[in-house]
Amino acid sequence: MSLEDAFADGPAFIPYLAAGDPGYESSLAYVEALERGGADIIELGLPFSEPVAEGPTIQNAVVRSLENGMTPPRFFEFVEDLDVSVPLVCMTYYNLIYRYGDDPGPRPFVEKAAAVGIEGFVVPDLPAEEADPLREACDEFGLDLVFIVAPTTRGERLDRIMEQVSGYVYVQARLGTTGAQTSVSDQTSSSLDRLGEYDVPKAVGFGISSGDHAERIVRSGADGIIVGSALVDIVATGYEHGDDAETVADRIETLARELDEGARAGASQRPPHPERT
Amino acid sequence: MSLEDAFADGPAFIPYLAAGDPGYESSLAYVEALERGGADIIELGLPFSEPVAEGPTIQNAVVRSLENGMTPPRFFEFVEDLDVSVPLVCMTYYNLIYRYGDDPGPRPFVEKAAAVGIEGFVVPDLPAEEADPLREACDEFGLDLVFIVAPTTRGERLDRIMEQVSGYVYVQARLGTTGAQTSVSDQTSSSLDRLGEYDVPKAVGFGISSGDHAERIVRSGADGIIVGSALVDIVATGYEHGDDAETVADRIETLARELDEGARAGASQRPPHPERT
Amino acid sequence: MSVDGTFGDYGGQYVPEALMPAIEELNDAYERYVLNNEGGFMDDFRERLRDFGGRPTPLQRAGRLSERYDCEVYLKREDLVHGGAHKLNNALGQVLLAKYMGKERIVAETGAGQHGTATAMACAHLDMPCEIYMGERDINRQRPNVFRMKLNGSEVNPVTVGRGTLKEAISETMRDWATNVEDTHYVIGSVVGPHPFPSMVRDFQSVISEEARTQVREQVGRLPDAVIACAGGGSNTMGAFAAFVPDDETRLYAVEAGGSTLEVDSEAGVAPNSASLTTGSEGILHGARTRLLQDDDGQIMESHSVSSGLDYAGVGPELAHLVDTGRATAVNVGDDEALTAFHRLSQLEGIIPALETAHAFGYLEQVAGPDATESADADLGELVVVNVSGRGDKDLESAIEETYERDIDIAPNMDEFTGGL
Amino acid sequence: MSVDGTFGDYGGQYVPEALMPAIEELNDAYERYVLNNEGGFMDDFRERLRDFGGRPTPLQRAGRLSERYDCEVYLKREDLVHGGAHKLNNALGQVLLAKYMGKERIVAETGAGQHGTATAMACAHLDMPCEIYMGERDINRQRPNVFRMKLNGSEVNPVTVGRGTLKEAISETMRDWATNVEDTHYVIGSVVGPHPFPSMVRDFQSVISEEARTQVREQVGRLPDAVIACAGGGSNTMGAFAAFVPDDETRLYAVEAGGSTLEVDSEAGVAPNSASLTTGSEGILHGARTRLLQDDDGQIMESHSVSSGLDYAGVGPELAHLVDTGRATAVNVGDDEALTAFHRLSQLEGIIPALETAHAFGYLEQVAGPDATESADADLGELVVVNVSGRGDKDLESAIEETYERDIDIAPNMDEFTGGL
Ligand SMILES: Cc1ncc(COP(=O)(O)O)c(C=O)c1O
Ligand SMILES: Cc1ncc(COP(=O)(O)O)c(C=O)c1O
């Protein structure tokens, strides 16, 4: 199933977790719980030591995962060990992609990612201007390259990104970094408006934390929702309290379901749009 | 008795103590002990808060005396209360002389000093260049003005000083500040040589601490010896140990006698000098 | 450099999309105000550098060093710039630019606190609100600098994630910028980060070599055989090199922190040095492609140096390019050598250098000192300019601690300071 | 001044005879080298001031102060001199002179440590052995400065007698000089002491006003209406005034430390201020006749000020004379006002001043600030030059302590610094 297909059957629910957080086995369980909760695509973070685009929640997840020995090779094993059927998007920073393999450049990483079944990438520190090499490798191995569009992205920049994007566009709901929030920002609606004319699914992320929240976002016109910090929070709390992995996985599944249902509810309330399938 | 007369009968022994060190009454007793020990002239220190020409021993004496309330008016009372018959020289710094009385200038201080029976002054921070006003007041009231000649004083400077000096000249035995030492410095002999031609008694001070020491100084040609720190040391030790004033006075008298006898012994070993009486 | 901000393979703009519009706006302002002096920006900047910053700084012949090294040693005295280091050249330029751009708020990161204090000073001078991010561990190590920033009216935000040092502070400042990008300018402290920062910071710092080049010709009548500067991010380095780059006969030495050893513990992700030019490899960090201390996977390593201002895993892309192309030479000086040089300069010339700066002098000793090995193949020539990037007042506590630990033999007896100042 | 070193009734040479030959020798050297530039001494001095010292220092328009005080405020930036204060101008001059005189050893006294560090720097630069006397209490209060002197290779001798402060250190240095007068020069730290020191130190410091006078004419096109400088011993004061003395239209303000109050406790021999020009009387101290804080008997009083560099019972004789004759005006600023001014300058201009210097700015606020009383009768005019005698890095600890104690309302929140740095 390709990434774009995941949007065919109503709004896509796209949860994020950092691979290996807090440990290898528990993390496998948590990611699998996402699928049970209704995930249409899963964004799987490969932790980088300098996660400049993340807020404190995901930053701490990255630290936990790294301390537990997560590396790019382990990440690929992790993907192989995962028992999920929805498409996986690898979210990581460019240096890890660039440094993988014997020669610098993104090709070896993409080749390996394709081999383990990854369908696409989100690379928060790789703007369209610098993306050509990765874009080429993705094309070669048939992977999608998702770009983030920020509330500040307009005009020419937007065109340039939309020319390169594939799979879906990650609509950043508000300025700042990742992290759970409770209100729908004005920035979200105006971003969706600006993106209206482009023919690619629009998934909104940054700060979605509840079913109600998801519902409102989709009602405003999003084709999907991306949820990270709210889910990572569950992992963090479970880790801090020493809860067992099964309990934590259940909580994750529960929130996932709430989010997924919220998104669906939002879609049903939406005025029909001829150009949207 | 004038200061110069004190040199008539053999070498003059000129001890120094700080008035009021450590207390008013005890200090009276110590000064009186100097006379019993054979003093020919007594240099009585009026403590100044910034005794720049003194070493640590006398500095500390100054601190003790000031803390006990010594002031210029008290000093004059002290002199009046003293029961000694040898001439007294007041040793102090110029600011105290300058500030005494209603009008700035040395005259009121000198007038008062004369009235209480002081015979002369030594003012360590008043070089000949600045001494005219004090010299005039001394002349008016018939007091002597003793100057210090340092090992570095030569040529014109020496002449200038010797024109102004009266009573005796205070030959500084070595460079530095006051303080007990044990050897006779080469600087002493060469200073005495330089002063040979001037017709005024030469008293050597700075660092004389024992009868033997006194003997050698006088043997080298001094007309008198000035001893301060070695005597002040006795006061300091007595004060620190809490010894009673009588005991301390006895010790002072004993050292004074040793010094006086040393000086006399030195004189008897001296080749007869026609120009010295 | 090319107009797109790449230096050979290095440079670029590897930043989150949210920042790109701001970076484009900045790039536009850089071209207008800095490169084309629109609105008289550069005149205004140079006047403030002179009156507020204390420029030009002297180029001083170091008599006793010249004797020791048997060549003419000249010192470019950036330690005399207001605030005590070259850092103000850049901070003042950027804060002024932000003002011209209509920004209303400044954020900055700082490690040792030098860039933070420089930024705080510039912001007070230009009446701009300022927030500075600083790792909690650095805050505890550099309390006087924290206090100075506060005195100048800046807020200092402790960064508690990770190890609480410069790396984390940079990430945190980027986050603030990403959140408040519309009214806020991020004053980066060295020739690092996405384009236009490396070029812009270099341009602001180039005043060092522009002055030095004129001064050395006036005072000695010729160009130097060598220019030596320490390199952390590389801003004093690029500043000291820039005007000399076209002078082929002048050799350029970038002295990195050799730390305790050049060996790297890749397993632990720790480099006991900050020698990214010497021991690092190509990668992408904090917005640019450059040379980095990284492990085999591309994770950034903890760097180490006795001088916190050199303690950074990356280096400016332009400097990396100059080294790769052979125009500049990367060398390094270890902690012990740097500390010894710190004491030597203090004693011989009456200039207490920053520990960063001391590395540059350590190199002079390494290749021209009495114990220089035969294999020290650098030929400094007869006329050497050393950039005194900053003064050491900020480093007194570290100097005490580290001198004891390392038992530096030329150090004065400091027994009374064992407990610190 | 007259050639004999008197200024009206002030000045003179009230020193022990043992020192007189050295003082005559110094006077001779002063006339030959300083006044007549023998052997190119003054050229050598000026070149070193430039290259080693960082001169000329800027005359900076202070934008935000100018706005606050509704007049043009210009700052003479002596805080940018190497070492952080005007003190080096004098120390370098004297150590160089000692070298020309063939002396082989330097002694100096220091209170706050600024003169000591300046002397230590000059001695390292000129390769002269140096011993510095410092009261034990001051040593404990100014540890960073003690450490800096040691780093520069000087010995620091603690003075334990009395209260262990500047007064005692001066006496002790005089004693050392009296003992070693033949090969040793005593570098006095201000325009005090016996002739030729007051004239000589003034001449070395006059570079401040010589530069400022030229700069203000170049930058503004006219002479200032007022020059303001703080006054301890008065060396930055005389330095800032000297070239303007013949300019009758320029008013000169010497700002003394008003301490906690101008009331004097004559009984206890304590003046809670250091305002010898305002509250003192004529007397003789440390070699000169001048205005002093003394009790009715002529005993010198303990002075007090929040800034240790102003904490001295005397003042330079020439400055006392300028005030007596009406050419200069003595005013004073208390501890609280000075501390407030310290914070204000830091916040408004990005310059953290020495606490001494802050007094000069306190005066500006006193007479031109928003709360200036009607009775503030000083008319500063429209163009004011303030001498920024030094930077405040040395005062950070005191600033913390004193700001808390006095609860200065414009101070930043410094809770995290209650325990000191
Ligand atoms: C005095 C000094 N020199 C050098 C550096 C290193 O920075 P850069 O390499 O950017 O000049 C610093 C950084 O804080 C510094 O304070
Ligand atoms: C910065 C500064 N200003 C002023 C003074 C006061 O000295 P003077 O009155 O001699 O300039 C000092 C003395 O240490 C000082 O350090």
mmCIF file of N, CA and C in Angstrom, chain C residues 231-290:
data_model
loop_
_atom_site.group_PDB
_atom_site.id
_atom_site.type_symbol
_atom_site.label_atom_id
_atom_site.label_comp_id
_atom_site.label_asym_id
_atom_site.label_seq_id
_atom_site.Cartn_x
_atom_site.Cartn_y
_atom_site.Cartn_z
ATOM 1 N N ALA C 231 40.372 28.048 16.870
ATOM 2 C CA ALA C 231 39.124 27.786 16.156
ATOM 3 C C ALA C 231 38.190 26.916 16.982
ATOM 4 N N GLY C 232 37.049 27.500 17.328
ATOM 5 C CA GLY C 232 35.969 26.732 17.948
ATOM 6 C C GLY C 232 34.948 26.554 16.849
ATOM 7 N N GLY C 233 33.955 27.455 16.811
ATOM 8 C CA GLY C 233 33.110 27.535 15.631
ATOM 9 C C GLY C 233 33.898 28.130 14.478
ATOM 10 N N GLY C 234 34.819 29.010 14.837
ATOM 11 C CA GLY C 234 35.699 29.576 13.814
ATOM 12 C C GLY C 234 35.442 31.030 13.473
ATOM 13 N N SER C 235 34.758 31.763 14.339
ATOM 14 C CA SER C 235 34.441 33.142 13.952
ATOM 15 C C SER C 235 35.633 34.072 14.104
ATOM 16 N N ASN C 236 36.417 33.887 15.184
ATOM 17 C CA ASN C 236 37.602 34.744 15.287
ATOM 18 C C ASN C 236 38.602 34.302 14.229
ATOM 19 N N THR C 237 38.563 33.035 13.906
ATOM 20 C CA THR C 237 39.449 32.473 12.903
ATOM 21 C C THR C 237 39.160 33.069 11.534
ATOM 22 N N MET C 238 37.926 32.968 11.117
ATOM 23 C CA MET C 238 37.557 33.532 9.814
ATOM 24 C C MET C 238 37.751 35.043 9.814
ATOM 25 N N GLY C 239 37.448 35.664 10.953
ATOM 26 C CA GLY C 239 37.661 37.101 11.046
ATOM 27 C C GLY C 239 39.122 37.461 10.869
ATOM 28 N N ALA C 240 39.988 36.648 11.442
ATOM 29 C CA ALA C 240 41.426 36.925 11.356
ATOM 30 C C ALA C 240 42.002 36.526 10.000
ATOM 31 N N PHE C 241 41.357 35.609 9.325
ATOM 32 C CA PHE C 241 41.880 35.114 8.041
ATOM 33 C C PHE C 241 41.358 35.915 6.843
ATOM 34 N N ALA C 242 40.093 36.302 6.885
ATOM 35 C CA ALA C 242 39.368 36.726 5.685
ATOM 36 C C ALA C 242 40.168 37.625 4.749
ATOM 37 N N ALA C 243 40.689 38.729 5.263
ATOM 38 C CA ALA C 243 41.356 39.670 4.368
ATOM 39 C C ALA C 243 42.670 39.121 3.830
ATOM 40 N N PHE C 244 43.215 38.095 4.492
ATOM 41 C CA PHE C 244 44.490 37.525 4.054
ATOM 42 C C PHE C 244 44.305 36.367 3.076
ATOM 43 N N VAL C 245 43.075 35.906 2.919
ATOM 44 C CA VAL C 245 42.860 34.731 2.066
ATOM 45 C C VAL C 245 43.441 34.933 0.654
ATOM 46 N N PRO C 246 43.253 36.113 0.057
ATOM 47 C CA PRO C 246 43.857 36.293 -1.278
ATOM 48 C C PRO C 246 45.379 36.409 -1.253
ATOM 49 N N ASP C 247 45.991 36.611 -0.088
ATOM 50 C CA ASP C 247 47.442 36.779 -0.024
ATOM 51 C C ASP C 247 48.109 35.408 0.075
ATOM 52 N N ASP C 248 48.408 34.827 -1.063
ATOM 53 C CA ASP C 248 48.884 33.442 -1.059
ATOM 54 C C ASP C 248 50.113 33.228 -0.200
ATOM 55 N N GLU C 249 50.945 34.270 -0.086
ATOM 56 C CA GLU C 249 52.191 34.085 0.664
ATOM 57 C C GLU C 249 51.969 34.048 2.171
ATOM 58 N N THR C 250 50.775 34.385 2.621
ATOM 59 C CA THR C 250 50.496 34.361 4.062
ATOM 60 C C THR C 250 49.813 33.049 4.437
ATOM 61 N N ARG C 251 50.499 32.262 5.269
ATOM 62 C CA ARG C 251 49.909 30.989 5.680
ATOM 63 C C ARG C 251 48.919 31.206 6.821
ATOM 64 N N LEU C 252 47.854 30.436 6.816
ATOM 65 C CA LEU C 252 46.784 30.595 7.806
ATOM 66 C C LEU C 252 46.682 29.330 8.651
ATOM 67 N N TYR C 253 46.810 29.487 9.970
ATOM 68 C CA TYR C 253 46.750 28.326 10.868
ATOM 69 C C TYR C 253 45.539 28.432 11.778
ATOM 70 N N ALA C 254 44.676 27.447 11.704
ATOM 71 C CA ALA C 254 43.513 27.365 12.597
ATOM 72 C C ALA C 254 43.843 26.357 13.687
ATOM 73 N N VAL C 255 43.903 26.837 14.915
ATOM 74 C CA VAL C 255 44.328 25.968 16.021
ATOM 75 C C VAL C 255 43.100 25.466 16.769
ATOM 76 N N GLU C 256 42.860 24.175 16.643
ATOM 77 C CA GLU C 256 41.726 23.566 17.323
ATOM 78 C C GLU C 256 42.123 23.071 18.706
ATOM 79 N N ALA C 257 41.109 22.791 19.507
ATOM 80 C CA ALA C 257 41.358 22.257 20.845
ATOM 81 C C ALA C 257 41.648 20.765 20.736
ATOM 82 N N GLY C 258 42.875 20.392 21.051
ATOM 83 C CA GLY C 258 43.242 18.980 21.041
ATOM 84 C C GLY C 258 42.749 18.250 22.273
ATOM 85 N N GLY C 259 42.240 18.988 23.242
ATOM 86 C CA GLY C 259 41.699 18.365 24.456
ATOM 87 C C GLY C 259 42.737 17.525 25.148
ATOM 88 N N SER C 260 42.317 16.382 25.688
ATOM 89 C CA SER C 260 43.275 15.537 26.382
ATOM 90 C C SER C 260 43.967 14.589 25.415
ATOM 91 N N THR C 261 43.298 14.242 24.349
ATOM 92 C CA THR C 261 43.897 13.363 23.345
ATOM 93 C C THR C 261 43.069 13.457 22.066
ATOM 94 N N LEU C 262 43.685 13.109 20.953
ATOM 95 C CA LEU C 262 42.923 13.110 19.692
ATOM 96 C C LEU C 262 42.174 11.798 19.481
ATOM 97 N N GLU C 263 42.470 10.805 20.311
ATOM 98 C CA GLU C 263 41.760 9.527 20.191
ATOM 99 C C GLU C 263 40.285 9.735 20.524
ATOM 100 N N VAL C 264 39.463 9.050 19.811
ATOM 101 C CA VAL C 264 38.032 9.208 19.999
ATOM 102 C C VAL C 264 37.439 7.920 20.551
ATOM 103 N N ASP C 265 36.515 8.060 21.505
ATOM 104 C CA ASP C 265 35.824 6.878 22.002
ATOM 105 C C ASP C 265 34.461 6.822 21.322
ATOM 106 N N SER C 266 34.474 6.167 20.164
ATOM 107 C CA SER C 266 33.286 6.163 19.326
ATOM 108 C C SER C 266 32.170 5.388 20.013
ATOM 109 N N GLU C 267 32.569 4.380 20.725
ATOM 110 C CA GLU C 267 31.624 3.557 21.479
ATOM 111 C C GLU C 267 30.763 4.437 22.393
ATOM 112 N N ALA C 268 31.441 5.258 23.200
ATOM 113 C CA ALA C 268 30.733 6.092 24.171
ATOM 114 C C ALA C 268 30.208 7.369 23.552
ATOM 115 N N GLY C 269 30.504 7.574 22.268
ATOM 116 C CA GLY C 269 30.059 8.816 21.633
ATOM 117 C C GLY C 269 30.764 10.030 22.160
ATOM 118 N N VAL C 270 32.002 9.843 22.622
ATOM 119 C CA VAL C 270 32.727 10.943 23.239
ATOM 120 C C VAL C 270 34.047 11.199 22.530
ATOM 121 N N ALA C 271 34.280 12.468 22.180
ATOM 122 C CA ALA C 271 35.586 12.874 21.675
ATOM 123 C C ALA C 271 36.244 13.698 22.763
ATOM 124 N N PRO C 272 37.398 13.282 23.262
ATOM 125 C CA PRO C 272 38.026 14.054 24.338
ATOM 126 C C PRO C 272 38.724 15.288 23.776
ATOM 127 N N ASN C 273 38.254 15.806 22.678
ATOM 128 C CA ASN C 273 38.831 16.993 22.060
ATOM 129 C C ASN C 273 37.721 17.709 21.300
ATOM 130 N N SER C 274 38.062 18.811 20.683
ATOM 131 C CA SER C 274 37.082 19.511 19.839
ATOM 132 C C SER C 274 37.699 19.761 18.481
ATOM 133 N N ALA C 275 38.504 18.814 18.040
ATOM 134 C CA ALA C 275 39.263 19.005 16.811
ATOM 135 C C ALA C 275 38.495 18.492 15.606
ATOM 136 N N SER C 276 37.404 19.168 15.286
ATOM 137 C CA SER C 276 36.562 18.665 14.200
ATOM 138 C C SER C 276 37.248 18.770 12.839
ATOM 139 N N LEU C 277 38.144 19.736 12.668
ATOM 140 C CA LEU C 277 38.854 19.815 11.390
ATOM 141 C C LEU C 277 39.873 18.699 11.265
ATOM 142 N N THR C 278 40.523 18.407 12.394
ATOM 143 C CA THR C 278 41.599 17.417 12.381
ATOM 144 C C THR C 278 41.068 15.991 12.402
ATOM 145 N N THR C 279 40.073 15.748 13.250
ATOM 146 C CA THR C 279 39.641 14.364 13.443
ATOM 147 C C THR C 279 38.206 14.127 12.997
ATOM 148 N N GLY C 280 37.510 15.180 12.579
ATOM 149 C CA GLY C 280 36.092 15.019 12.270
ATOM 150 C C GLY C 280 35.845 14.542 10.855
ATOM 151 N N SER C 281 34.577 14.469 10.510
ATOM 152 C CA SER C 281 34.229 14.058 9.150
ATOM 153 C C SER C 281 33.014 14.857 8.705
ATOM 154 N N GLU C 282 32.734 14.766 7.445
ATOM 155 C CA GLU C 282 31.681 15.568 6.855
ATOM 156 C C GLU C 282 30.306 15.157 7.373
ATOM 157 N N GLY C 283 29.466 16.135 7.618
ATOM 158 C CA GLY C 283 28.127 15.813 8.070
ATOM 159 C C GLY C 283 27.280 17.060 8.131
ATOM 160 N N ILE C 284 26.087 16.926 8.672
ATOM 161 C CA ILE C 284 25.161 18.057 8.718
ATOM 162 C C ILE C 284 24.774 18.323 10.159
ATOM 163 N N LEU C 285 25.030 19.525 10.630
ATOM 164 C CA LEU C 285 24.674 19.880 12.003
ATOM 165 C C LEU C 285 24.279 21.340 12.072
ATOM 166 N N HIS C 286 23.231 21.589 12.839
ATOM 167 C CA HIS C 286 22.811 22.965 13.098
ATOM 168 C C HIS C 286 22.720 23.807 11.837
ATOM 169 N N GLY C 287 22.183 23.194 10.811
ATOM 170 C CA GLY C 287 21.850 23.995 9.640
ATOM 171 C C GLY C 287 22.834 23.985 8.500
ATOM 172 N N ALA C 288 24.002 23.376 8.703
ATOM 173 C CA ALA C 288 24.989 23.414 7.626
ATOM 174 C C ALA C 288 25.712 22.090 7.475
ATOM 175 N N ARG C 289 26.189 21.869 6.277
ATOM 176 C CA ARG C 289 27.073 20.745 6.055
ATOM 177 C C ARG C 289 28.493 21.223 6.335
ATOM 178 N N THR C 290 29.203 20.462 7.142
ATOM 179 C CA THR C 290 30.543 20.892 7.520
ATOM 180 C C THR C 290 31.300 19.696 8.093
#
